[in-house]
């Protein structure tokens, strides 16, 4: 396993009184071990079915690979309809592992369909998609566990109407449903219409679903080796089997973040230094925010806990955010993701000899420049006594991405156990959903609609 976590710059020996002393860190060993045991105790149960994902999918992986091979031969476009984890996971893995201009490559190079994820209900974006695809040459993967996700199902209704008008009974051949096997609207529709269907395990929630058919099918369609994704996750799981604070990287990160939250560092920045990992930061932001941001704990106490995730990209955001990180409030932990070797590189040619402040770059590579800027940013933050740690990957490939995703999922689960909250529910999200349903007159939401109608109107004096 060539993923390492370096947390030297979290410690007081490096950043002084803004850091964590070794004795303080060591004092959490029993606490961390208990959190690890709690997570292990729940393995495979309730909403911790995601922990079994690296192990129990051999049959479905075979079927996914067969379906993906057929799609690559038969269609020119593959579109995911989803939102939240159903969209962020496929986007993150696709961007990490495929050519950064994949859709612009000729098909003989891509060897697969163009790939799009429709993860919002902006009408302009929906219409823009139809301007660049031919729906008769497209397979749409509708992903929603409940089949009641308003955004995804509105997309489905639009797409299905268009397909039916053009293709009649053959419309069903252009839809794949990824949903619950046992309940919800989409499985009923799939059975009625005859859609090909893949199942989301009952114990796997959206933000923990990328290593299930939710993410595996889109990945396989674009030619990603999903067996290696799962192998990386398995090996990371094995590395984190023991509740040893000094040996388990996910447990170490969770504990460091827990201590940081308790000391007022309520912002967690995730900053990969590779364009390929840009959307891993987006995926992580949802995982961390929705899992840990909770009003009440497991004992019913009002706690209002959580750490706000902020996504940044090196080196781009050195020129937009790092000024704040260096000189602003001491309320952040910055997590870097460093890549040891890029899959390709570019040498900076000789030139501009009359400008020494440009010519010094010549003969070096962009990969060198990227990682030197990471080193410089990390060094400067440390000089400013800012807490930071680094997740290091040898390279970006299926194996390492599978391991990274699983590391982050375990980190989140451990942190949830430490905070004594339910890391798998999302009542704060449901409130917004319910209000939307009421606004559209959905049956059963009449009381919420009346509550909204009775709300105090905006005061005109505060509108200018």
Short mmCIF file of C-alpha atoms in Angstrom, two decimals:
data_model
loop_
_atom_site.label_atom_id
_atom_site.label_comp_id
_atom_site.label_asym_id
_atom_site.label_seq_id
_atom_site.Cartn_x
_atom_site.Cartn_y
_atom_site.Cartn_z
CA UNK A 1 0.00 0.00 0.00
CA UNK A 2 1.70 3.17 -1.21
CA UNK A 3 -0.61 5.71 0.42
CA UNK A 4 0.89 7.43 3.42
CA UNK A 5 -0.32 10.08 5.85
CA UNK A 6 2.23 12.58 7.14
CA UNK A 7 0.93 14.59 10.10
CA UNK A 8 4.17 16.13 11.38
CA UNK A 9 2.76 19.58 10.74
CA UNK A 10 -0.15 18.97 13.09
CA UNK A 11 2.19 18.57 16.05
CA UNK A 12 3.43 21.18 18.52
CA UNK A 13 7.03 20.13 17.90
CA UNK A 14 6.63 21.73 14.45
CA UNK A 15 3.96 24.46 14.74
CA UNK A 16 4.31 25.36 18.40
CA UNK A 17 1.33 26.07 20.63
CA UNK A 18 -1.07 25.94 17.66
CA UNK A 19 -0.28 22.23 17.33
CA UNK A 20 -1.05 19.06 19.27
CA UNK A 21 1.46 17.77 21.77
CA UNK A 22 2.52 14.15 21.54
CA UNK A 23 1.27 13.52 25.06
CA UNK A 24 -2.14 14.99 24.20
CA UNK A 25 -2.33 12.89 21.05
CA UNK A 26 -1.31 9.75 22.93
CA UNK A 27 -3.95 10.45 25.57
CA UNK A 28 -6.61 9.82 22.91
CA UNK A 29 -5.37 6.29 22.16
CA UNK A 30 -8.08 4.52 24.21
CA UNK A 31 -10.75 6.92 22.94
CA UNK A 32 -9.70 6.29 19.34
CA UNK A 33 -9.59 2.54 19.90
CA UNK A 34 -13.15 2.65 21.26
CA UNK A 35 -14.32 4.59 18.19
CA UNK A 36 -12.60 2.05 15.95
CA UNK A 37 -14.28 -0.81 17.84
CA UNK A 38 -17.68 0.88 17.49
CA UNK A 39 -17.26 1.19 13.74
CA UNK A 40 -16.05 -2.40 13.45
CA UNK A 41 -18.98 -3.60 15.52
CA UNK A 42 -21.36 -2.01 13.01
CA UNK A 43 -19.55 -3.43 9.97
CA UNK A 44 -22.10 -4.63 7.42
CA UNK A 45 -25.07 -3.70 9.60
CA UNK A 46 -27.68 -0.95 9.21
CA UNK A 47 -26.10 1.85 7.15
CA UNK A 48 -22.59 0.40 7.34
CA UNK A 49 -23.10 -1.92 4.42
CA UNK A 50 -20.51 0.15 2.55
CA UNK A 51 -17.82 -1.58 4.60
CA UNK A 52 -18.60 -4.84 2.79
CA UNK A 53 -18.44 -3.28 -0.69
CA UNK A 54 -14.82 -4.29 -1.39
CA UNK A 55 -15.60 -7.93 -0.59
CA UNK A 56 -19.08 -9.04 -1.63
CA UNK A 57 -19.57 -7.89 -5.22
CA UNK A 58 -17.84 -10.48 -7.41
CA UNK A 59 -21.07 -11.47 -9.17
CA UNK A 60 -22.33 -7.95 -9.74
CA UNK A 61 -18.88 -6.84 -10.95
CA UNK A 62 -19.04 -9.51 -13.67
CA UNK A 63 -22.47 -8.29 -14.76
CA UNK A 64 -21.35 -4.65 -14.66
CA UNK A 65 -18.36 -5.43 -16.86
CA UNK A 66 -20.54 -7.27 -19.38
CA UNK A 67 -23.07 -4.43 -19.49
CA UNK A 68 -20.30 -1.83 -19.81
CA UNK A 69 -18.72 -3.70 -22.71
CA UNK A 70 -22.06 -3.78 -24.52
CA UNK A 71 -22.64 -0.05 -23.93
CA UNK A 72 -19.18 0.88 -25.20
CA UNK A 73 -19.96 -0.87 -28.47
CA UNK A 74 -23.56 0.24 -28.90
CA UNK A 75 -23.77 3.91 -27.92
CA UNK A 76 -21.96 7.19 -28.37
CA UNK A 77 -23.00 8.86 -25.11
CA UNK A 78 -23.48 7.74 -21.52
CA UNK A 79 -25.30 10.11 -19.17
CA UNK A 80 -25.69 9.75 -15.41
CA UNK A 81 -28.84 11.29 -13.95
CA UNK A 82 -28.30 11.79 -10.22
CA UNK A 83 -27.51 14.21 -7.44
CA UNK A 84 -25.36 14.18 -4.30
CA UNK A 85 -23.25 11.06 -3.92
CA UNK A 86 -24.93 9.49 -6.95
CA UNK A 87 -23.28 12.18 -9.07
CA UNK A 88 -20.22 13.38 -7.16
CA UNK A 89 -18.73 9.89 -6.89
CA UNK A 90 -18.92 9.08 -10.61
CA UNK A 91 -17.61 12.56 -11.49
CA UNK A 92 -14.70 12.27 -9.05
CA UNK A 93 -13.55 8.83 -10.22
CA UNK A 94 -14.02 9.64 -13.90
CA UNK A 95 -12.00 12.85 -13.60
CA UNK A 96 -9.29 11.15 -11.55
CA UNK A 97 -8.73 8.21 -13.86
CA UNK A 98 -9.57 9.24 -17.40
CA UNK A 99 -7.95 11.71 -19.79
CA UNK A 100 -8.69 15.24 -18.58
CA UNK A 101 -10.16 16.04 -22.01
CA UNK A 102 -11.71 12.62 -22.48
CA UNK A 103 -14.87 13.78 -24.26
CA UNK A 104 -12.81 15.77 -26.77
CA UNK A 105 -10.76 12.76 -27.84
CA UNK A 106 -11.75 10.91 -31.03
CA UNK A 107 -13.71 7.74 -30.34
CA UNK A 108 -10.89 5.50 -31.61
CA UNK A 109 -8.77 6.89 -28.77
CA UNK A 110 -11.52 7.03 -26.12
CA UNK A 111 -12.75 3.52 -26.97
CA UNK A 112 -15.97 4.36 -25.24
CA UNK A 113 -18.92 6.75 -25.19
CA UNK A 114 -18.69 10.39 -24.21
CA UNK A 115 -19.53 10.76 -20.55
CA UNK A 116 -21.78 13.32 -18.86
CA UNK A 117 -23.27 13.68 -15.40
CA UNK A 118 -26.42 15.76 -15.03
CA UNK A 119 -26.33 16.62 -11.33
CA UNK A 120 -28.64 19.63 -11.18
CA UNK A 121 -32.01 20.81 -12.44
CA UNK A 122 -30.85 24.04 -14.06
CA UNK A 123 -32.98 24.14 -17.22
CA UNK A 124 -30.24 25.78 -19.26
CA UNK A 125 -27.87 22.95 -18.44
CA UNK A 126 -30.45 20.31 -19.36
CA UNK A 127 -31.08 21.98 -22.72
CA UNK A 128 -27.35 22.42 -23.29
CA UNK A 129 -26.86 18.67 -22.85
CA UNK A 130 -29.45 17.94 -25.52
CA UNK A 131 -27.54 20.28 -27.84
CA UNK A 132 -24.45 18.06 -27.72
CA UNK A 133 -25.87 14.52 -27.51
CA UNK A 134 -28.12 12.42 -29.71
CA UNK A 135 -30.59 10.78 -27.33
CA UNK A 136 -31.08 7.90 -29.78
CA UNK A 137 -27.40 7.04 -29.34
CA UNK A 138 -27.36 7.58 -25.57
CA UNK A 139 -27.76 5.34 -22.54
CA UNK A 140 -29.06 7.14 -19.45
CA UNK A 141 -28.17 5.75 -16.04
CA UNK A 142 -30.83 6.91 -13.55
CA UNK A 143 -29.44 6.67 -10.02
CA UNK A 144 -31.67 7.13 -6.99
CA UNK A 145 -32.12 4.65 -4.18
CA UNK A 146 -35.60 5.80 -3.21
CA UNK A 147 -36.85 6.71 -6.64
CA UNK A 148 -38.36 9.78 -4.94
CA UNK A 149 -35.43 12.16 -5.36
CA UNK A 150 -37.23 15.09 -6.95
CA UNK A 151 -34.30 16.36 -9.00
CA UNK A 152 -33.31 12.99 -10.45
CA UNK A 153 -36.85 11.88 -11.15
CA UNK A 154 -37.67 15.16 -12.91
CA UNK A 155 -34.65 14.50 -15.14
CA UNK A 156 -35.92 10.96 -15.74
CA UNK A 157 -39.39 12.18 -16.73
CA UNK A 158 -37.93 14.61 -19.27
CA UNK A 159 -35.56 12.03 -20.75
CA UNK A 160 -38.12 9.22 -20.84
CA UNK A 161 -40.68 11.45 -22.55
CA UNK A 162 -38.13 12.42 -25.20
CA UNK A 163 -37.01 8.82 -25.74
CA UNK A 164 -40.58 7.52 -25.97
CA UNK A 165 -41.57 10.12 -28.54
CA UNK A 166 -38.59 9.20 -30.71
CA UNK A 167 -38.21 5.47 -30.13
CA UNK A 168 -41.51 4.16 -28.84
CA UNK A 169 -41.17 0.76 -27.16
CA UNK A 170 -37.39 0.78 -27.67
CA UNK A 171 -37.03 3.68 -25.24
CA UNK A 172 -36.49 1.20 -22.41
CA UNK A 173 -33.25 0.02 -24.00
CA UNK A 174 -31.74 3.44 -23.35
CA UNK A 175 -32.39 3.50 -19.59
CA UNK A 176 -30.48 1.70 -16.84
CA UNK A 177 -31.84 2.08 -13.33
CA UNK A 178 -29.58 1.91 -10.29
CA UNK A 179 -31.81 1.80 -7.25
CA UNK A 180 -33.08 -0.19 -4.27
CA UNK A 181 -33.98 -3.78 -4.99
CA UNK A 182 -36.89 -3.91 -2.58
CA UNK A 183 -38.60 -0.53 -2.29
CA UNK A 184 -39.16 2.83 -3.89
CA UNK A 185 -40.58 4.23 -7.10
CA UNK A 186 -37.70 3.54 -9.46
CA UNK A 187 -37.63 -0.23 -8.93
CA UNK A 188 -41.37 -0.29 -9.66
CA UNK A 189 -40.84 1.74 -12.82
CA UNK A 190 -37.95 -0.47 -13.85
CA UNK A 191 -40.04 -3.59 -13.47
CA UNK A 192 -42.97 -2.04 -15.31
CA UNK A 193 -40.92 -0.63 -18.20
CA UNK A 194 -38.36 -3.43 -18.42
CA UNK A 195 -35.27 -1.35 -17.65
CA UNK A 196 -31.99 -3.09 -16.99
CA UNK A 197 -31.40 -2.67 -13.27
CA UNK A 198 -28.56 -2.64 -10.78
CA UNK A 199 -29.17 -2.58 -7.07
CA UNK A 200 -27.84 -0.31 -4.36
CA UNK A 201 -27.41 -2.39 -1.18
CA UNK A 202 -29.85 -1.37 1.53
CA UNK A 203 -27.02 -0.52 3.94
CA UNK A 204 -25.26 1.85 1.54
CA UNK A 205 -26.17 5.53 1.56
CA UNK A 206 -25.52 7.92 -1.30
CA UNK A 207 -22.32 9.52 -0.06
CA UNK A 208 -20.85 6.08 0.75
CA UNK A 209 -21.97 4.49 -2.51
CA UNK A 210 -19.16 5.08 -5.00
CA UNK A 211 -17.75 1.57 -4.56
CA UNK A 212 -21.18 0.06 -5.22
CA UNK A 213 -22.99 -0.18 -8.60
CA UNK A 214 -23.67 3.56 -8.25
CA UNK A 215 -20.06 4.29 -9.15
CA UNK A 216 -18.85 1.01 -10.58
CA UNK A 217 -21.12 0.96 -13.64
CA UNK A 218 -20.25 4.49 -14.88
CA UNK A 219 -16.58 3.77 -14.22
CA UNK A 220 -16.64 0.52 -16.15
CA UNK A 221 -18.45 2.14 -19.09
CA UNK A 222 -15.55 4.56 -19.62
CA UNK A 223 -12.99 1.77 -19.32
CA UNK A 224 -11.90 2.10 -15.68
CA UNK A 225 -10.69 -1.13 -14.05
CA UNK A 226 -13.27 -1.51 -11.28
CA UNK A 227 -11.64 -4.66 -9.90
CA UNK A 228 -8.54 -2.61 -9.10
CA UNK A 229 -10.68 0.07 -7.44
CA UNK A 230 -12.09 -2.56 -5.12
CA UNK A 231 -8.68 -4.13 -4.54
CA UNK A 232 -7.31 -0.78 -3.39
CA UNK A 233 -10.26 -0.39 -1.02
CA UNK A 234 -9.72 -3.92 0.36
CA UNK A 235 -6.05 -3.28 1.03
CA UNK A 236 -6.81 0.01 2.77
CA UNK A 237 -9.42 -1.74 4.88
CA UNK A 238 -6.84 -4.35 5.92
CA UNK A 239 -4.35 -1.60 6.78
CA UNK A 240 -6.95 -0.01 9.05
CA UNK A 241 -8.19 -3.20 10.72
CA UNK A 242 -6.53 -2.48 14.06
CA UNK A 243 -7.50 0.33 16.38
CA UNK A 244 -3.91 1.47 16.81
CA UNK A 245 -3.65 5.24 16.66
CA UNK A 246 -0.03 4.99 15.51
CA UNK A 247 -0.63 2.47 12.71
CA UNK A 248 -4.11 3.14 11.33
CA UNK A 249 -3.94 6.19 8.98
CA UNK A 250 -7.72 6.76 8.84
CA UNK A 251 -7.96 6.60 12.62
CA UNK A 252 -5.02 8.98 12.97
CA UNK A 253 -6.61 11.59 10.68
CA UNK A 254 -9.98 11.26 12.40
CA UNK A 255 -8.39 11.73 15.83
CA UNK A 256 -6.33 14.72 14.72
CA UNK A 257 -9.42 16.33 13.22
CA UNK A 258 -11.47 15.56 16.34
CA UNK A 259 -8.87 17.23 18.58
CA UNK A 260 -8.71 20.15 16.14
CA UNK A 261 -12.49 20.59 16.15
CA UNK A 262 -12.50 20.62 19.93
CA UNK A 263 -9.85 23.36 19.88
CA UNK A 264 -11.89 25.58 17.54
CA UNK A 265 -10.57 24.58 14.13
CA UNK A 266 -13.99 24.30 12.57
CA UNK A 267 -12.87 24.48 8.92
CA UNK A 268 -11.22 21.60 7.11
CA UNK A 269 -9.56 22.41 3.78
CA UNK A 270 -8.92 19.56 1.33
CA UNK A 271 -6.35 20.64 -1.27
CA UNK A 272 -5.11 18.17 -3.88
CA UNK A 273 -2.14 19.15 -6.02
CA UNK A 274 -3.31 17.46 -9.21
CA UNK A 275 -6.09 18.49 -11.58
CA UNK A 276 -7.12 14.84 -11.78
CA UNK A 277 -8.06 14.93 -8.07
CA UNK A 278 -10.03 18.19 -8.18
CA UNK A 279 -13.39 16.45 -7.85
CA UNK A 280 -12.16 14.06 -5.19
CA UNK A 281 -12.22 17.22 -3.05
CA UNK A 282 -15.86 17.83 -4.02
CA UNK A 283 -16.79 14.24 -3.18
CA UNK A 284 -14.98 14.46 0.16
CA UNK A 285 -16.69 17.75 1.00
CA UNK A 286 -20.11 16.10 0.79
CA UNK A 287 -18.94 13.04 2.72
CA UNK A 288 -17.49 15.12 5.57
CA UNK A 289 -20.23 17.78 5.70
CA UNK A 290 -23.35 15.62 5.54
CA UNK A 291 -21.93 12.90 7.77
CA UNK A 292 -20.63 15.06 10.61
CA UNK A 293 -22.76 18.22 10.59
CA UNK A 294 -25.42 17.25 13.15
CA UNK A 295 -27.64 19.11 15.60
CA UNK A 296 -28.09 16.29 18.11
CA UNK A 297 -25.90 13.43 19.27
CA UNK A 298 -26.84 9.80 19.74
CA UNK A 299 -28.06 10.56 23.28
CA UNK A 300 -30.43 13.29 22.12
CA UNK A 301 -28.28 16.17 23.33
CA UNK A 302 -28.12 19.35 21.24
CA UNK A 303 -24.50 19.58 20.14
CA UNK A 304 -24.41 21.34 16.74
CA UNK A 305 -21.15 19.68 15.74
CA UNK A 306 -19.25 19.42 12.49
CA UNK A 307 -16.35 20.88 10.59
CA UNK A 308 -16.98 22.88 7.43
CA UNK A 309 -15.12 21.38 4.47
CA UNK A 310 -13.55 23.76 1.96
CA UNK A 311 -12.28 22.46 -1.36
CA UNK A 312 -9.20 24.00 -2.93
CA UNK A 313 -6.91 23.06 -5.81
CA UNK A 314 -3.16 23.44 -5.90
CA UNK A 315 -1.63 25.45 -7.38
CA UNK A 316 -4.67 27.37 -8.62
CA UNK A 317 -5.91 28.35 -5.19
CA UNK A 318 -2.52 29.53 -3.99
CA UNK A 319 -3.61 32.62 -5.90
CA UNK A 320 -7.09 32.82 -4.38
CA UNK A 321 -7.23 31.26 -0.90
CA UNK A 322 -3.78 30.67 0.60
CA UNK A 323 -3.38 34.31 1.74
CA UNK A 324 -6.27 33.66 4.12
CA UNK A 325 -4.88 30.32 5.25
CA UNK A 326 -1.51 31.86 6.10
CA UNK A 327 -2.60 35.07 7.81
CA UNK A 328 -6.27 34.67 8.68
CA UNK A 329 -7.85 33.09 11.78
CA UNK A 330 -6.39 29.93 13.31
CA UNK A 331 -9.59 28.04 12.59
CA UNK A 332 -8.48 25.67 9.83
CA UNK A 333 -6.80 22.36 9.20
CA UNK A 334 -5.38 22.05 5.68
CA UNK A 335 -5.16 18.56 4.21
CA UNK A 336 -2.94 18.29 1.13
CA UNK A 337 -3.07 15.43 -1.35
CA UNK A 338 0.31 14.92 -2.97
CA UNK A 339 1.02 12.78 -6.03
CA UNK A 340 4.51 11.31 -6.26
CA UNK A 341 4.61 10.75 -10.01
CA UNK A 342 2.35 12.24 -12.64
CA UNK A 343 1.20 9.96 -15.47
CA UNK A 344 2.73 12.35 -18.00
CA UNK A 345 4.95 15.40 -17.76
CA UNK A 346 6.09 18.42 -19.79
CA UNK A 347 9.57 19.91 -19.80
CA UNK A 348 9.76 23.71 -19.80
CA UNK A 349 11.91 24.66 -22.83
CA UNK A 350 14.75 27.15 -22.84
CA UNK A 351 13.82 30.75 -23.52
CA UNK A 352 13.48 34.28 -22.10
CA UNK A 353 17.21 34.41 -21.32
CA UNK A 354 16.97 38.17 -20.96
CA UNK A 355 14.59 37.65 -18.02
CA UNK A 356 16.34 35.74 -15.22
CA UNK A 357 13.13 35.69 -13.17
CA UNK A 358 11.58 33.58 -15.94
CA UNK A 359 14.57 31.69 -17.35
CA UNK A 360 15.27 29.94 -14.03
CA UNK A 361 12.29 27.65 -14.78
CA UNK A 362 13.78 26.36 -18.04
CA UNK A 363 14.87 22.74 -18.12
CA UNK A 364 12.56 21.80 -15.27
CA UNK A 365 9.23 20.01 -15.71
CA UNK A 366 5.69 21.05 -14.84
CA UNK A 367 5.52 18.08 -12.47
CA UNK A 368 8.55 19.43 -10.63
CA UNK A 369 6.97 22.86 -10.52
CA UNK A 370 3.67 21.48 -9.20
CA UNK A 371 5.27 19.51 -6.38
CA UNK A 372 7.73 22.28 -5.57
CA UNK A 373 4.82 24.66 -5.15
CA UNK A 374 3.12 22.13 -2.89
CA UNK A 375 6.29 21.91 -0.78
CA UNK A 376 6.56 25.71 -0.68
CA UNK A 377 2.92 26.20 0.30
CA UNK A 378 3.12 23.54 3.01
CA UNK A 379 6.40 24.96 4.29
CA UNK A 380 5.05 28.51 4.44
CA UNK A 381 1.84 27.44 6.20
CA UNK A 382 3.97 25.62 8.74
CA UNK A 383 6.13 28.71 9.25
CA UNK A 384 2.89 30.55 10.02
CA UNK A 385 2.07 27.81 12.58
CA UNK A 386 -0.93 26.57 10.59
CA UNK A 387 -2.07 22.98 11.15
CA UNK A 388 -1.72 20.80 8.06
CA UNK A 389 -1.16 17.21 7.04
CA UNK A 390 -0.49 15.43 3.76
CA UNK A 391 -1.99 12.34 2.15
CA UNK A 392 0.62 11.00 -0.25
CA UNK A 393 -0.15 8.78 -3.27
CA UNK A 394 2.59 7.24 -5.40
CA UNK A 395 0.47 7.79 -8.48
CA UNK A 396 -3.14 8.26 -9.57
CA UNK A 397 -4.54 4.94 -10.75
CA UNK A 398 -7.49 2.69 -9.97
CA UNK A 399 -5.81 0.95 -7.07
CA UNK A 400 -4.78 4.16 -5.31
CA UNK A 401 -8.11 5.90 -5.92
CA UNK A 402 -10.00 2.94 -4.45
CA UNK A 403 -7.73 3.06 -1.42
CA UNK A 404 -8.10 6.84 -1.07
CA UNK A 405 -11.90 6.72 -1.20
CA UNK A 406 -12.02 3.99 1.41
CA UNK A 407 -9.51 5.83 3.63
CA UNK A 408 -11.74 8.89 3.60
CA UNK A 409 -14.89 6.86 4.30
CA UNK A 410 -13.24 5.18 7.30
CA UNK A 411 -11.91 8.52 8.53
CA UNK A 412 -15.46 9.90 8.42
CA UNK A 413 -16.94 6.88 10.19
CA UNK A 414 -14.36 7.06 12.98
CA UNK A 415 -14.91 10.80 13.40
CA UNK A 416 -18.66 10.23 13.63
CA UNK A 417 -18.11 7.67 16.38
CA UNK A 418 -15.84 10.09 18.26
CA UNK A 419 -18.44 12.86 18.01
CA UNK A 420 -21.14 10.40 19.14
CA UNK A 421 -23.42 11.30 16.25
CA UNK A 422 -25.20 9.37 13.50
CA UNK A 423 -22.86 9.77 10.54
CA UNK A 424 -25.39 8.21 8.14
CA UNK A 425 -28.55 10.28 8.46
CA UNK A 426 -29.19 13.75 7.02
CA UNK A 427 -32.17 15.40 8.71
CA UNK A 428 -30.94 18.84 7.69
CA UNK A 429 -31.21 17.84 4.04
CA UNK A 430 -34.67 16.36 4.50
CA UNK A 431 -36.01 19.70 5.77
CA UNK A 432 -35.26 21.39 2.46
CA UNK A 433 -36.66 18.46 0.51
CA UNK A 434 -39.90 18.55 2.48
CA UNK A 435 -40.32 22.29 1.94
CA UNK A 436 -39.83 21.81 -1.81
CA UNK A 437 -42.41 19.02 -1.89
CA UNK A 438 -44.86 21.29 -0.08
CA UNK A 439 -44.29 24.14 -2.54
CA UNK A 440 -45.17 21.79 -5.41
CA UNK A 441 -48.32 20.52 -3.70
CA UNK A 442 -47.14 16.98 -3.10
CA UNK A 443 -49.73 14.91 -1.27
CA UNK A 444 -48.93 14.41 2.41
CA UNK A 445 -47.12 17.73 2.79
CA UNK A 446 -50.14 19.96 3.36
CA UNK A 447 -49.08 20.90 6.91
CA UNK A 448 -45.66 22.00 5.70
CA UNK A 449 -47.31 24.03 2.91
CA UNK A 450 -49.49 25.79 5.48
CA UNK A 451 -46.43 26.45 7.65
CA UNK A 452 -44.69 28.06 4.67
CA UNK A 453 -47.75 30.18 3.82
CA UNK A 454 -47.88 31.36 7.45
CA UNK A 455 -44.22 32.37 7.56
CA UNK A 456 -43.48 36.02 8.26
CA UNK A 457 -42.95 37.88 4.96
CA UNK A 458 -39.72 39.72 4.19
CA UNK A 459 -39.52 43.23 5.61
CA UNK A 460 -39.26 45.73 2.76
CA UNK A 461 -36.87 47.95 4.72
CA UNK A 462 -34.22 45.27 4.43
CA UNK A 463 -34.54 45.09 0.64
CA UNK A 464 -32.69 47.80 -1.27
#
